[in-house]
């Protein structure tokens, strides 16, 4: 069995990530999914959450994925998401400010857009926490 497989994360605007990995996990509609090389074919919806991955050299990383679809084949996995971001591309100061704005908006008016904005900001901040944990290892 191969040691790696290609993980590709794409949005309508761009390819966010395309690299060989040894493992990744993501939150599917029915719960957390872990994928290794040679996984059986799978197609499912994704819930907003973090996508954790591991490269062949042991380095770990994280992406934020705001829902979408996952297509897994034995040698390739593709995430199709409306919004996805690499953890290292995120700006912590902007994420904290966005969280504060979304919380303020929710306190004035409870609507779906504000809830989604808050959810995105929280995921971005969680990505910083994960990246910090990986850096300490």
N, CA, C and O atoms as CSV, one atom per row, in Angstrom:
chain,resi,resn,atom,element,x,y,z
A,1,UNK,N,N,0.848,-1.185,0.000
A,1,UNK,CA,C,0.000,0.000,0.000
A,1,UNK,C,C,0.888,1.239,0.000
A,1,UNK,O,O,1.938,1.266,0.642
A,2,UNK,N,N,0.456,2.252,-0.720
A,2,UNK,CA,C,1.201,3.505,-0.802
A,2,UNK,C,C,1.270,4.179,0.566
A,2,UNK,O,O,0.374,4.028,1.396
A,3,UNK,N,N,2.339,4.914,0.780
A,3,UNK,CA,C,2.512,5.634,2.046
A,3,UNK,C,C,1.776,6.966,2.050
A,3,UNK,O,O,1.439,7.485,3.113
A,4,UNK,N,N,1.524,7.524,0.866
A,4,UNK,CA,C,0.848,8.818,0.772
A,4,UNK,C,C,-0.246,8.758,-0.290
A,4,UNK,O,O,-0.322,7.823,-1.088
A,5,UNK,N,N,-1.068,9.763,-0.272
A,5,UNK,CA,C,-2.065,9.978,-1.311
A,5,UNK,C,C,-2.250,11.486,-1.428
A,5,UNK,O,O,-1.874,12.233,-0.524
A,6,UNK,N,N,-2.823,11.928,-2.527
A,6,UNK,CA,C,-2.983,13.359,-2.756
A,6,UNK,C,C,-4.248,13.869,-2.096
A,6,UNK,O,O,-5.331,13.314,-2.281
A,7,UNK,N,N,-4.096,14.934,-1.322
A,7,UNK,CA,C,-5.232,15.645,-0.743
A,7,UNK,C,C,-5.334,16.979,-1.468
A,7,UNK,O,O,-4.374,17.749,-1.519
A,8,UNK,N,N,-6.494,17.237,-2.018
A,8,UNK,CA,C,-6.724,18.488,-2.724
A,8,UNK,C,C,-7.946,19.168,-2.120
A,8,UNK,O,O,-8.993,18.543,-1.946
A,9,UNK,N,N,-7.805,20.455,-1.800
A,9,UNK,CA,C,-8.903,21.255,-1.263
A,9,UNK,C,C,-9.098,22.424,-2.213
A,9,UNK,O,O,-8.190,23.228,-2.425
A,10,UNK,N,N,-10.299,22.508,-2.785
A,10,UNK,CA,C,-10.580,23.561,-3.756
A,10,UNK,C,C,-11.846,24.316,-3.379
A,10,UNK,O,O,-12.771,23.768,-2.780
A,11,UNK,N,N,-11.854,25.598,-3.751
A,11,UNK,CA,C,-13.026,26.457,-3.588
A,11,UNK,C,C,-13.388,26.968,-4.980
A,11,UNK,O,O,-12.642,26.731,-5.930
A,12,UNK,N,N,-14.502,27.656,-5.120
A,12,UNK,CA,C,-14.833,28.203,-6.439
A,12,UNK,C,C,-13.767,29.174,-6.972
A,12,UNK,O,O,-13.652,29.363,-8.183
A,13,UNK,N,N,-12.994,29.783,-6.075
A,13,UNK,CA,C,-11.997,30.777,-6.467
A,13,UNK,C,C,-10.612,30.215,-6.775
A,13,UNK,O,O,-9.896,30.738,-7.629
A,14,UNK,N,N,-10.240,29.134,-6.065
A,14,UNK,CA,C,-8.850,28.686,-6.196
A,14,UNK,C,C,-8.623,27.303,-5.597
A,14,UNK,O,O,-9.473,26.750,-4.899
A,15,UNK,N,N,-7.448,26.771,-5.896
A,15,UNK,CA,C,-6.986,25.546,-5.249
A,15,UNK,C,C,-6.263,25.997,-3.986
A,15,UNK,O,O,-5.245,26.686,-4.062
A,16,UNK,N,N,-6.779,25.616,-2.842
A,16,UNK,CA,C,-6.230,26.035,-1.557
A,16,UNK,C,C,-5.067,25.139,-1.140
A,16,UNK,O,O,-4.098,25.611,-0.545
A,17,UNK,N,N,-5.163,23.854,-1.450
A,17,UNK,CA,C,-4.177,22.888,-0.980
A,17,UNK,C,C,-4.151,21.718,-1.944
A,17,UNK,O,O,-5.203,21.229,-2.356
A,18,UNK,N,N,-2.971,21.268,-2.303
A,18,UNK,CA,C,-2.823,20.069,-3.125
A,18,UNK,C,C,-1.430,19.493,-2.861
A,18,UNK,O,O,-0.435,19.949,-3.424
A,19,UNK,N,N,-1.386,18.477,-1.989
A,19,UNK,CA,C,-0.112,17.894,-1.584
A,19,UNK,C,C,-0.302,16.424,-1.223
A,19,UNK,O,O,-1.413,15.990,-0.918
A,20,UNK,N,N,0.785,15.666,-1.260
A,20,UNK,CA,C,0.708,14.297,-0.745
A,20,UNK,C,C,0.662,14.316,0.787
A,20,UNK,O,O,1.403,15.060,1.429
A,21,UNK,N,N,-0.201,13.502,1.353
A,21,UNK,CA,C,-0.339,13.383,2.804
A,21,UNK,C,C,-0.391,11.905,3.169
A,21,UNK,O,O,-0.647,11.048,2.323
A,22,UNK,N,N,-0.143,11.623,4.449
A,22,UNK,CA,C,-0.241,10.241,4.932
A,22,UNK,C,C,-1.557,9.999,5.658
A,22,UNK,O,O,-1.965,8.856,5.861
A,23,UNK,N,N,-2.216,11.088,6.048
A,23,UNK,CA,C,-3.462,10.984,6.796
A,23,UNK,C,C,-4.124,12.348,6.834
A,23,UNK,O,O,-3.446,13.376,6.805
A,24,UNK,N,N,-5.459,12.358,6.899
A,24,UNK,CA,C,-6.176,13.584,7.251
A,24,UNK,C,C,-7.473,13.211,7.936
A,24,UNK,O,O,-8.003,12.115,7.756
A,25,UNK,N,N,-7.973,14.151,8.729
A,25,UNK,CA,C,-9.273,13.977,9.372
A,25,UNK,C,C,-10.072,15.253,9.165
A,25,UNK,O,O,-9.523,16.353,9.098
A,26,UNK,N,N,-11.376,15.076,9.066
A,26,UNK,CA,C,-12.279,16.195,8.820
A,26,UNK,C,C,-13.640,15.818,9.389
A,26,UNK,O,O,-13.941,14.640,9.578
A,27,UNK,N,N,-14.449,16.822,9.658
A,27,UNK,CA,C,-15.779,16.566,10.217
A,27,UNK,C,C,-16.795,16.379,9.095
A,27,UNK,O,O,-17.106,17.315,8.358
A,28,UNK,N,N,-17.297,15.178,8.983
A,28,UNK,CA,C,-18.331,14.883,8.011
A,28,UNK,C,C,-19.704,15.126,8.607
A,28,UNK,O,O,-19.832,15.435,9.791
A,29,UNK,N,N,-20.713,14.986,7.792
A,29,UNK,CA,C,-22.084,15.195,8.254
A,29,UNK,C,C,-22.454,14.210,9.358
A,29,UNK,O,O,-23.270,14.529,10.223
A,30,UNK,N,N,-21.859,13.014,9.339
A,30,UNK,CA,C,-22.190,11.990,10.327
A,30,UNK,C,C,-21.144,11.877,11.432
A,30,UNK,O,O,-21.211,10.961,12.251
A,31,UNK,N,N,-20.180,12.795,11.464
A,31,UNK,CA,C,-19.148,12.753,12.498
A,31,UNK,C,C,-17.758,12.859,11.916
A,31,UNK,O,O,-17.588,13.099,10.721
A,32,UNK,N,N,-16.762,12.678,12.768
A,32,UNK,CA,C,-15.359,12.818,12.371
A,32,UNK,C,C,-14.944,11.663,11.466
A,32,UNK,O,O,-15.272,10.506,11.728
A,33,UNK,N,N,-14.215,11.993,10.391
A,33,UNK,CA,C,-13.714,11.000,9.442
A,33,UNK,C,C,-12.201,11.046,9.434
A,33,UNK,O,O,-11.609,12.125,9.428
A,34,UNK,N,N,-11.574,9.886,9.435
A,34,UNK,CA,C,-10.133,9.789,9.261
A,34,UNK,C,C,-9.854,9.030,7.980
A,34,UNK,O,O,-10.473,7.998,7.719
A,35,UNK,N,N,-8.920,9.537,7.172
A,35,UNK,CA,C,-8.644,8.918,5.874
A,35,UNK,C,C,-7.152,8.622,5.756
A,35,UNK,O,O,-6.310,9.490,5.988
A,36,UNK,N,N,-6.848,7.393,5.396
A,36,UNK,CA,C,-5.491,6.913,5.166
A,36,UNK,C,C,-5.347,6.501,3.699
A,36,UNK,O,O,-6.355,6.341,3.011
A,37,UNK,N,N,-4.114,6.325,3.203
A,37,UNK,CA,C,-3.940,5.830,1.832
A,37,UNK,C,C,-4.700,4.520,1.621
A,37,UNK,O,O,-4.738,3.671,2.511
A,38,UNK,N,N,-5.295,4.363,0.461
A,38,UNK,CA,C,-6.020,3.145,0.132
A,38,UNK,C,C,-7.445,3.095,0.665
A,38,UNK,O,O,-8.090,2.049,0.599
A,39,UNK,N,N,-7.944,4.204,1.191
A,39,UNK,CA,C,-9.304,4.249,1.740
A,39,UNK,C,C,-10.314,3.845,0.662
A,39,UNK,O,O,-10.107,4.124,-0.519
A,40,UNK,N,N,-11.388,3.198,1.062
A,40,UNK,CA,C,-12.432,2.833,0.105
A,40,UNK,C,C,-13.090,4.097,-0.437
A,40,UNK,O,O,-13.113,5.119,0.249
A,41,UNK,N,N,-13.622,4.048,-1.647
A,41,UNK,CA,C,-14.295,5.230,-2.200
A,41,UNK,C,C,-15.436,5.696,-1.292
A,41,UNK,O,O,-16.180,4.895,-0.726
A,42,UNK,N,N,-15.543,7.013,-1.176
A,42,UNK,CA,C,-16.516,7.621,-0.276
A,42,UNK,C,C,-16.882,8.992,-0.818
A,42,UNK,O,O,-16.018,9.725,-1.298
A,43,UNK,N,N,-18.153,9.338,-0.745
A,43,UNK,CA,C,-18.600,10.691,-1.065
A,43,UNK,C,C,-19.551,11.114,0.038
A,43,UNK,O,O,-20.525,10.417,0.323
A,44,UNK,N,N,-19.275,12.260,0.664
A,44,UNK,CA,C,-20.106,12.716,1.770
A,44,UNK,C,C,-20.084,14.232,1.863
A,44,UNK,O,O,-19.228,14.897,1.279
A,45,UNK,N,N,-21.032,14.755,2.601
A,45,UNK,CA,C,-21.036,16.189,2.880
A,45,UNK,C,C,-20.156,16.449,4.094
A,45,UNK,O,O,-19.930,15.568,4.924
A,46,UNK,N,N,-19.667,17.674,4.177
A,46,UNK,CA,C,-18.823,18.078,5.298
A,46,UNK,C,C,-19.510,19.159,6.112
A,46,UNK,O,O,-20.213,20.014,5.575
A,47,UNK,N,N,-19.297,19.103,7.395
A,47,UNK,CA,C,-19.746,20.158,8.296
A,47,UNK,C,C,-18.600,21.161,8.440
A,47,UNK,O,O,-17.442,20.799,8.227
A,48,UNK,N,N,-18.892,22.390,8.791
A,48,UNK,CA,C,-17.800,23.331,9.041
A,48,UNK,C,C,-16.897,22.809,10.155
A,48,UNK,O,O,-17.375,22.320,11.179
A,49,UNK,N,N,-15.601,22.917,9.943
A,49,UNK,CA,C,-14.660,22.441,10.950
A,49,UNK,C,C,-13.233,22.554,10.473
A,49,UNK,O,O,-12.945,23.185,9.456
A,50,UNK,N,N,-12.348,21.934,11.219
A,50,UNK,CA,C,-10.934,21.926,10.885
A,50,UNK,C,C,-10.584,20.633,10.173
A,50,UNK,O,O,-11.088,19.565,10.520
A,51,UNK,N,N,-9.733,20.734,9.191
A,51,UNK,CA,C,-9.184,19.577,8.499
A,51,UNK,C,C,-7.729,19.462,8.958
A,51,UNK,O,O,-6.911,20.339,8.680
A,52,UNK,N,N,-7.418,18.371,9.663
A,52,UNK,CA,C,-6.059,18.116,10.145
A,52,UNK,C,C,-5.393,17.157,9.164
A,52,UNK,O,O,-6.012,16.191,8.720
A,53,UNK,N,N,-4.135,17.422,8.825
A,53,UNK,CA,C,-3.429,16.516,7.922
A,53,UNK,C,C,-2.012,16.274,8.415
A,53,UNK,O,O,-1.467,17.031,9.219
A,54,UNK,N,N,-1.430,15.182,7.899
A,54,UNK,CA,C,-0.061,14.830,8.253
A,54,UNK,C,C,0.696,14.516,6.965
A,54,UNK,O,O,0.240,13.732,6.133
A,55,UNK,N,N,1.859,15.146,6.820
A,55,UNK,CA,C,2.726,14.897,5.665
A,55,UNK,C,C,3.620,13.689,5.939
A,55,UNK,O,O,3.718,13.222,7.074
A,56,UNK,N,N,4.270,13.188,4.889
A,56,UNK,CA,C,5.136,12.015,4.985
A,56,UNK,C,C,6.303,12.241,5.950
A,56,UNK,O,O,6.786,11.293,6.570
A,57,UNK,N,N,6.754,13.487,6.080
A,57,UNK,CA,C,7.877,13.780,6.980
A,57,UNK,C,C,7.435,13.950,8.441
A,57,UNK,O,O,8.253,14.282,9.299
A,58,UNK,N,N,6.146,13.724,8.725
A,58,UNK,CA,C,5.610,13.836,10.079
A,58,UNK,C,C,5.057,15.210,10.408
A,58,UNK,O,O,4.380,15.381,11.422
A,59,UNK,N,N,5.338,16.191,9.561
A,59,UNK,CA,C,4.824,17.543,9.785
A,59,UNK,C,C,3.297,17.533,9.703
A,59,UNK,O,O,2.709,16.883,8.839
A,60,UNK,N,N,2.669,18.272,10.626
A,60,UNK,CA,C,1.212,18.339,10.658
A,60,UNK,C,C,0.742,19.736,10.285
A,60,UNK,O,O,1.463,20.718,10.461
A,61,UNK,N,N,-0.459,19.806,9.775
A,61,UNK,CA,C,-1.031,21.094,9.410
A,61,UNK,C,C,-2.533,21.081,9.588
A,61,UNK,O,O,-3.134,20.059,9.918
A,62,UNK,N,N,-3.126,22.242,9.360
A,62,UNK,CA,C,-4.568,22.389,9.540
A,62,UNK,C,C,-5.104,23.376,8.513
A,62,UNK,O,O,-4.434,24.334,8.127
A,63,UNK,N,N,-6.332,23.110,8.084
A,63,UNK,CA,C,-7.073,24.020,7.221
A,63,UNK,C,C,-8.448,24.231,7.842
A,63,UNK,O,O,-8.972,23.344,8.517
A,64,UNK,N,N,-9.026,25.392,7.616
A,64,UNK,CA,C,-10.426,25.581,7.987
A,64,UNK,C,C,-11.259,25.255,6.758
A,64,UNK,O,O,-10.916,25.650,5.644
A,65,UNK,N,N,-12.347,24.538,6.963
A,65,UNK,CA,C,-13.252,24.167,5.877
A,65,UNK,C,C,-14.660,24.502,6.337
A,65,UNK,O,O,-15.141,23.972,7.339
A,66,UNK,N,N,-15.313,25.381,5.601
A,66,UNK,CA,C,-16.649,25.827,5.990
A,66,UNK,C,C,-17.726,25.007,5.289
A,66,UNK,O,O,-18.574,25.540,4.572
A,67,UNK,N,N,-17.668,23.707,5.515
A,67,UNK,CA,C,-18.639,22.809,4.895
A,67,UNK,C,C,-18.229,22.473,3.478
A,67,UNK,O,O,-17.182,22.917,3.005
A,68,UNK,N,N,-19.048,21.693,2.801
A,68,UNK,CA,C,-18.762,21.316,1.422
A,68,UNK,C,C,-18.955,19.828,1.219
A,68,UNK,O,O,-19.821,19.201,1.829
A,69,UNK,N,N,-18.123,19.277,0.339
A,69,UNK,CA,C,-18.213,17.870,-0.033
A,69,UNK,C,C,-16.832,17.238,-0.012
A,69,UNK,O,O,-15.825,17.905,-0.249
A,70,UNK,N,N,-16.797,15.938,0.275
A,70,UNK,CA,C,-15.559,15.170,0.272
A,70,UNK,C,C,-15.739,13.975,-0.648
A,70,UNK,O,O,-16.701,13.217,-0.522
A,71,UNK,N,N,-14.794,13.815,-1.582
A,71,UNK,CA,C,-14.763,12.662,-2.472
A,71,UNK,C,C,-13.442,11.950,-2.226
A,71,UNK,O,O,-12.372,12.512,-2.463
A,72,UNK,N,N,-13.518,10.702,-1.747
A,72,UNK,CA,C,-12.309,9.927,-1.453
A,72,UNK,C,C,-12.209,8.781,-2.441
A,72,UNK,O,O,-13.176,8.054,-2.673
A,73,UNK,N,N,-11.023,8.628,-3.022
A,73,UNK,CA,C,-10.661,7.491,-3.858
A,73,UNK,C,C,-9.403,6.895,-3.236
A,73,UNK,O,O,-8.762,7.559,-2.421
A,74,UNK,N,N,-9.025,5.661,-3.592
A,74,UNK,CA,C,-7.874,5.034,-2.924
A,74,UNK,C,C,-6.572,5.844,-2.992
A,74,UNK,O,O,-5.756,5.763,-2.074
A,75,UNK,N,N,-6.365,6.617,-4.054
A,75,UNK,CA,C,-5.101,7.356,-4.199
A,75,UNK,C,C,-5.264,8.877,-4.164
A,75,UNK,O,O,-4.300,9.605,-4.400
A,76,UNK,N,N,-6.479,9.364,-3.870
A,76,UNK,CA,C,-6.736,10.806,-3.931
A,76,UNK,C,C,-7.986,11.135,-3.123
A,76,UNK,O,O,-8.942,10.361,-3.081
A,77,UNK,N,N,-7.953,12.300,-2.484
A,77,UNK,CA,C,-9.137,12.808,-1.795
A,77,UNK,C,C,-9.306,14.266,-2.198
A,77,UNK,O,O,-8.340,15.029,-2.235
A,78,UNK,N,N,-10.536,14.639,-2.496
A,78,UNK,CA,C,-10.823,16.003,-2.920
A,78,UNK,C,C,-11.911,16.585,-2.037
A,78,UNK,O,O,-12.974,15.992,-1.857
A,79,UNK,N,N,-11.622,17.769,-1.486
A,79,UNK,CA,C,-12.601,18.527,-0.723
A,79,UNK,C,C,-13.046,19.689,-1.601
A,79,UNK,O,O,-12.226,20.477,-2.073
A,80,UNK,N,N,-14.343,19.782,-1.812
A,80,UNK,CA,C,-14.934,20.905,-2.531
A,80,UNK,C,C,-15.667,21.744,-1.500
A,80,UNK,O,O,-16.659,21.299,-0.923
A,81,UNK,N,N,-15.180,22.965,-1.267
A,81,UNK,CA,C,-15.741,23.810,-0.219
A,81,UNK,C,C,-16.023,25.201,-0.758
A,81,UNK,O,O,-15.329,25.689,-1.650
A,82,UNK,N,N,-17.035,25.822,-0.214
A,82,UNK,CA,C,-17.322,27.211,-0.570
A,82,UNK,C,C,-16.202,28.117,-0.057
A,82,UNK,O,O,-15.773,29.040,-0.749
A,83,UNK,N,N,-15.731,27.840,1.171
A,83,UNK,CA,C,-14.639,28.598,1.786
A,83,UNK,C,C,-13.698,27.620,2.475
A,83,UNK,O,O,-14.140,26.744,3.218
A,84,UNK,N,N,-12.405,27.768,2.228
A,84,UNK,CA,C,-11.373,26.978,2.908
A,84,UNK,C,C,-10.114,27.835,2.979
A,84,UNK,O,O,-9.815,28.610,2.070
A,85,UNK,N,N,-9.385,27.675,4.083
A,85,UNK,CA,C,-8.176,28.475,4.275
A,85,UNK,C,C,-7.097,27.631,4.932
A,85,UNK,O,O,-7.378,26.817,5.812
A,86,UNK,N,N,-5.861,27.834,4.498
A,86,UNK,CA,C,-4.717,27.189,5.141
A,86,UNK,C,C,-4.479,27.875,6.477
A,86,UNK,O,O,-4.554,29.100,6.571
A,87,UNK,N,N,-4.196,27.096,7.498
A,87,UNK,CA,C,-3.963,27.660,8.822
A,87,UNK,C,C,-2.880,28.723,8.829
A,87,UNK,O,O,-3.019,29.755,9.486
A,88,UNK,N,N,-1.796,28.472,8.096
A,88,UNK,CA,C,-0.684,29.425,8.111
A,88,UNK,C,C,-0.992,30.723,7.361
A,88,UNK,O,O,-0.243,31.693,7.478
A,89,UNK,N,N,-2.083,30.752,6.591
A,89,UNK,CA,C,-2.472,31.962,5.866
A,89,UNK,C,C,-3.403,32.865,6.678
A,89,UNK,O,O,-3.707,33.983,6.260
A,90,UNK,N,N,-3.850,32.387,7.820
A,90,UNK,CA,C,-4.812,33.148,8.616
A,90,UNK,C,C,-4.130,34.262,9.401
A,90,UNK,O,O,-2.952,34.168,9.745
A,91,UNK,N,N,-4.883,35.309,9.675
A,91,UNK,CA,C,-4.408,36.452,10.449
A,91,UNK,C,C,-5.152,36.441,11.789
A,91,UNK,O,O,-6.361,36.665,11.837
A,92,UNK,N,N,-4.425,36.182,12.863
A,92,UNK,CA,C,-5.059,36.035,14.171
A,92,UNK,C,C,-5.746,37.319,14.632
A,92,UNK,O,O,-6.835,37.260,15.205
A,93,UNK,N,N,-5.141,38.458,14.397
A,93,UNK,CA,C,-5.731,39.736,14.815
A,93,UNK,C,C,-7.060,39.958,14.085
A,93,UNK,O,O,-8.051,40.361,14.693
A,94,UNK,N,N,-7.068,39.693,12.790
A,94,UNK,CA,C,-8.314,39.852,12.019
A,94,UNK,C,C,-9.376,38.859,12.478
A,94,UNK,O,O,-10.556,39.202,12.533
A,95,UNK,N,N,-8.971,37.631,12.807
A,95,UNK,CA,C,-9.933,36.633,13.270
A,95,UNK,C,C,-10.554,37.046,14.601
A,95,UNK,O,O,-11.758,36.878,14.800
A,96,UNK,N,N,-9.754,37.579,15.505
A,96,UNK,CA,C,-10.297,38.041,16.792
A,96,UNK,C,C,-11.250,39.220,16.593
A,96,UNK,O,O,-12.299,39.286,17.233
A,97,UNK,N,N,-10.886,40.144,15.712
A,97,UNK,CA,C,-11.764,41.292,15.428
A,97,UNK,C,C,-13.066,40.821,14.779
A,97,UNK,O,O,-14.137,41.333,15.106
A,98,UNK,N,N,-12.987,39.861,13.872
A,98,UNK,CA,C,-14.192,39.330,13.224
A,98,UNK,C,C,-15.101,38.647,14.241
A,98,UNK,O,O,-16.325,38.755,14.157
A,99,UNK,N,N,-14.508,37.950,15.191
A,99,UNK,CA,C,-15.300,37.291,16.236
A,99,UNK,C,C,-16.034,38.334,17.072
A,99,UNK,O,O,-17.219,38.181,17.370
A,100,UNK,N,N,-15.329,39.387,17.445
A,100,UNK,CA,C,-15.969,40.450,18.226
A,100,UNK,C,C,-17.100,41.121,17.453
A,100,UNK,O,O,-18.153,41.412,18.020
A,101,UNK,N,N,-16.887,41.367,16.164
A,101,UNK,CA,C,-17.945,41.981,15.339
A,101,UNK,C,C,-19.165,41.064,15.234
A,101,UNK,O,O,-20.304,41.519,15.333
A,102,UNK,N,N,-18.917,39.783,15.033
A,102,UNK,CA,C,-20.022,38.839,14.899
A,102,UNK,C,C,-20.790,38.704,16.209
A,102,UNK,O,O,-22.018,38.617,16.202
A,103,UNK,N,N,-20.082,38.685,17.323
A,103,UNK,CA,C,-20.759,38.612,18.620
A,103,UNK,C,C,-21.602,39.868,18.866
A,103,UNK,O,O,-22.715,39.782,19.384
A,104,UNK,N,N,-21.067,41.026,18.495
A,104,UNK,CA,C,-21.826,42.269,18.657
A,104,UNK,C,C,-23.066,42.259,17.781
A,104,UNK,O,O,-24.142,42.669,18.216
A,105,UNK,N,N,-22.919,41.794,16.546
A,105,UNK,CA,C,-24.062,41.732,15.623
A,105,UNK,C,C,-25.123,40.769,16.162
A,105,UNK,O,O,-26.317,41.064,16.109
A,106,UNK,N,N,-24.685,39.622,16.678
A,106,UNK,CA,C,-25.632,38.647,17.222
A,106,UNK,C,C,-26.373,39.192,18.436
A,106,UNK,O,O,-27.536,38.853,18.654
A,107,UNK,N,N,-25.716,40.028,19.223
A,107,UNK,CA,C,-26.394,40.598,20.395
A,107,UNK,C,C,-27.476,41.599,19.977
A,107,UNK,O,O,-28.447,41.806,20.704
A,108,UNK,N,N,-27.306,42.215,18.809
A,108,UNK,CA,C,-28.308,43.164,18.303
A,108,UNK,C,C,-29.407,42.468,17.507
A,108,UNK,O,O,-30.589,42.786,17.639
A,109,UNK,N,N,-28.997,41.520,16.687
A,109,UNK,CA,C,-29.951,40.848,15.793
A,109,UNK,C,C,-29.456,39.436,15.539
A,109,UNK,O,O,-28.356,39.234,15.025
A,110,UNK,N,N,-30.272,38.468,15.900
A,110,UNK,CA,C,-29.891,37.069,15.731
A,110,UNK,C,C,-30.284,36.626,14.329
A,110,UNK,O,O,-31.461,36.389,14.057
A,111,UNK,N,N,-29.283,36.511,13.422
A,111,UNK,CA,C,-29.569,36.062,12.058
A,111,UNK,C,C,-28.522,35.043,11.604
A,111,UNK,O,O,-27.473,34.892,12.230
A,112,UNK,N,N,-28.819,34.364,10.530
A,112,UNK,CA,C,-27.966,33.287,10.034
A,112,UNK,C,C,-26.598,33.814,9.618
A,112,UNK,O,O,-25.587,33.175,9.909
A,113,UNK,N,N,-26.540,34.956,8.949
A,113,UNK,CA,C,-25.265,35.518,8.496
A,113,UNK,C,C,-24.330,35.785,9.671
A,113,UNK,O,O,-23.138,35.485,9.599
A,114,UNK,N,N,-24.863,36.343,10.744
A,114,UNK,CA,C,-24.038,36.626,11.919
A,114,UNK,C,C,-23.572,35.334,12.582
A,114,UNK,O,O,-22.435,35.247,13.045
A,115,UNK,N,N,-24.439,34.340,12.628
A,115,UNK,CA,C,-24.048,33.049,13.193
A,115,UNK,C,C,-22.924,32.413,12.382
A,115,UNK,O,O,-21.973,31.876,12.950
A,116,UNK,N,N,-23.032,32.473,11.053
A,116,UNK,CA,C,-21.984,31.921,10.194
A,116,UNK,C,C,-20.670,32.681,10.350
A,116,UNK,O,O,-19.597,32.078,10.377
A,117,UNK,N,N,-20.759,34.006,10.453
A,117,UNK,CA,C,-19.553,34.819,10.643
A,117,UNK,C,C,-18.865,34.455,11.958
A,117,UNK,O,O,-17.639,34.362,12.015
A,118,UNK,N,N,-19.646,34.252,13.000
A,118,UNK,CA,C,-19.082,33.868,14.287
A,118,UNK,C,C,-18.444,32.479,14.197
A,118,UNK,O,O,-17.353,32.259,14.724
A,119,UNK,N,N,-19.119,31.555,13.538
A,119,UNK,CA,C,-18.594,30.211,13.378
A,119,UNK,C,C,-17.262,30.231,12.618
A,119,UNK,O,O,-16.322,29.538,13.008
A,120,UNK,N,N,-17.173,31.016,11.540
A,120,UNK,CA,C,-15.926,31.120,10.782
A,120,UNK,C,C,-14.802,31.681,11.650
A,120,UNK,O,O,-13.685,31.163,11.630
A,121,UNK,N,N,-15.092,32.735,12.410
A,121,UNK,CA,C,-14.067,33.348,13.273
A,121,UNK,C,C,-13.586,32.364,14.338
A,121,UNK,O,O,-12.389,32.276,14.610
A,122,UNK,N,N,-14.504,31.636,14.930
A,122,UNK,CA,C,-14.131,30.657,15.955
A,122,UNK,C,C,-13.264,29.550,15.359
A,122,UNK,O,O,-12.287,29.135,15.982
A,123,UNK,N,N,-13.603,29.067,14.165
A,123,UNK,CA,C,-12.784,28.040,13.512
A,123,UNK,C,C,-11.389,28.561,13.220
A,123,UNK,O,O,-10.404,27.847,13.403
A,124,UNK,N,N,-11.302,29.800,12.767
A,124,UNK,CA,C,-9.981,30.382,12.489
A,124,UNK,C,C,-9.149,30.450,13.766
A,124,UNK,O,O,-7.957,30.142,13.746
A,125,UNK,N,N,-9.765,30.848,14.868
A,125,UNK,CA,C,-9.034,30.915,16.137
A,125,UNK,C,C,-8.634,29.522,16.623
A,125,UNK,O,O,-7.556,29.349,17.191
A,126,UNK,N,N,-9.491,28.539,16.403
A,126,UNK,CA,C,-9.134,27.156,16.760
A,126,UNK,C,C,-7.941,26.678,15.935
A,126,UNK,O,O,-7.092,25.940,16.434
A,127,UNK,N,N,-7.880,27.104,14.660
A,127,UNK,CA,C,-6.739,26.736,13.811
A,127,UNK,C,C,-5.442,27.279,14.400
A,127,UNK,O,O,-4.420,26.594,14.367
A,128,UNK,N,N,-5.465,28.503,14.939
A,128,UNK,CA,C,-4.268,29.058,15.578
A,128,UNK,C,C,-3.858,28.221,16.780
A,128,UNK,O,O,-2.668,27.983,16.990
A,129,UNK,N,N,-4.822,27.776,17.566
A,129,UNK,CA,C,-4.515,26.936,18.719
A,129,UNK,C,C,-3.841,25.639,18.275
A,129,UNK,O,O,-2.851,25.213,18.869
A,130,UNK,N,N,-4.379,25.016,17.232
A,130,UNK,CA,C,-3.813,23.755,16.723
A,130,UNK,C,C,-2.414,23.998,16.195
A,130,UNK,O,O,-1.503,23.224,16.490
A,131,UNK,N,N,-2.220,25.057,15.419
A,131,UNK,CA,C,-0.894,25.353,14.885
A,131,UNK,C,C,0.105,25.591,16.015
A,131,UNK,O,O,1.265,25.190,15.913
A,132,UNK,N,N,-0.334,26.232,17.075
A,132,UNK,CA,C,0.534,26.457,18.227
A,132,UNK,C,C,0.930,25.159,18.895
A,132,UNK,O,O,2.073,25.006,19.327
A,133,UNK,N,N,-0.008,24.214,18.984
A,133,UNK,CA,C,0.298,22.912,19.583
A,133,UNK,C,C,1.311,22.164,18.735
A,133,UNK,O,O,2.231,21.548,19.273
A,134,UNK,N,N,1.153,22.208,17.388
A,134,UNK,CA,C,2.094,21.518,16.496
A,134,UNK,C,C,3.478,22.127,16.603
A,134,UNK,O,O,4.473,21.406,16.540
A,135,UNK,N,N,3.563,23.442,16.763
A,135,UNK,CA,C,4.850,24.124,16.850
A,135,UNK,C,C,5.600,23.736,18.116
A,135,UNK,O,O,6.830,23.712,18.123
A,136,UNK,N,N,4.874,23.432,19.187
A,136,UNK,CA,C,5.502,23.076,20.466
A,136,UNK,C,C,6.036,21.640,20.474
A,136,UNK,O,O,6.837,21.293,21.343
A,137,UNK,N,N,5.618,20.820,19.547
A,137,UNK,CA,C,6.040,19.410,19.535
A,137,UNK,C,C,7.450,19.257,19.044
A,137,UNK,O,O,7.960,18.139,18.971
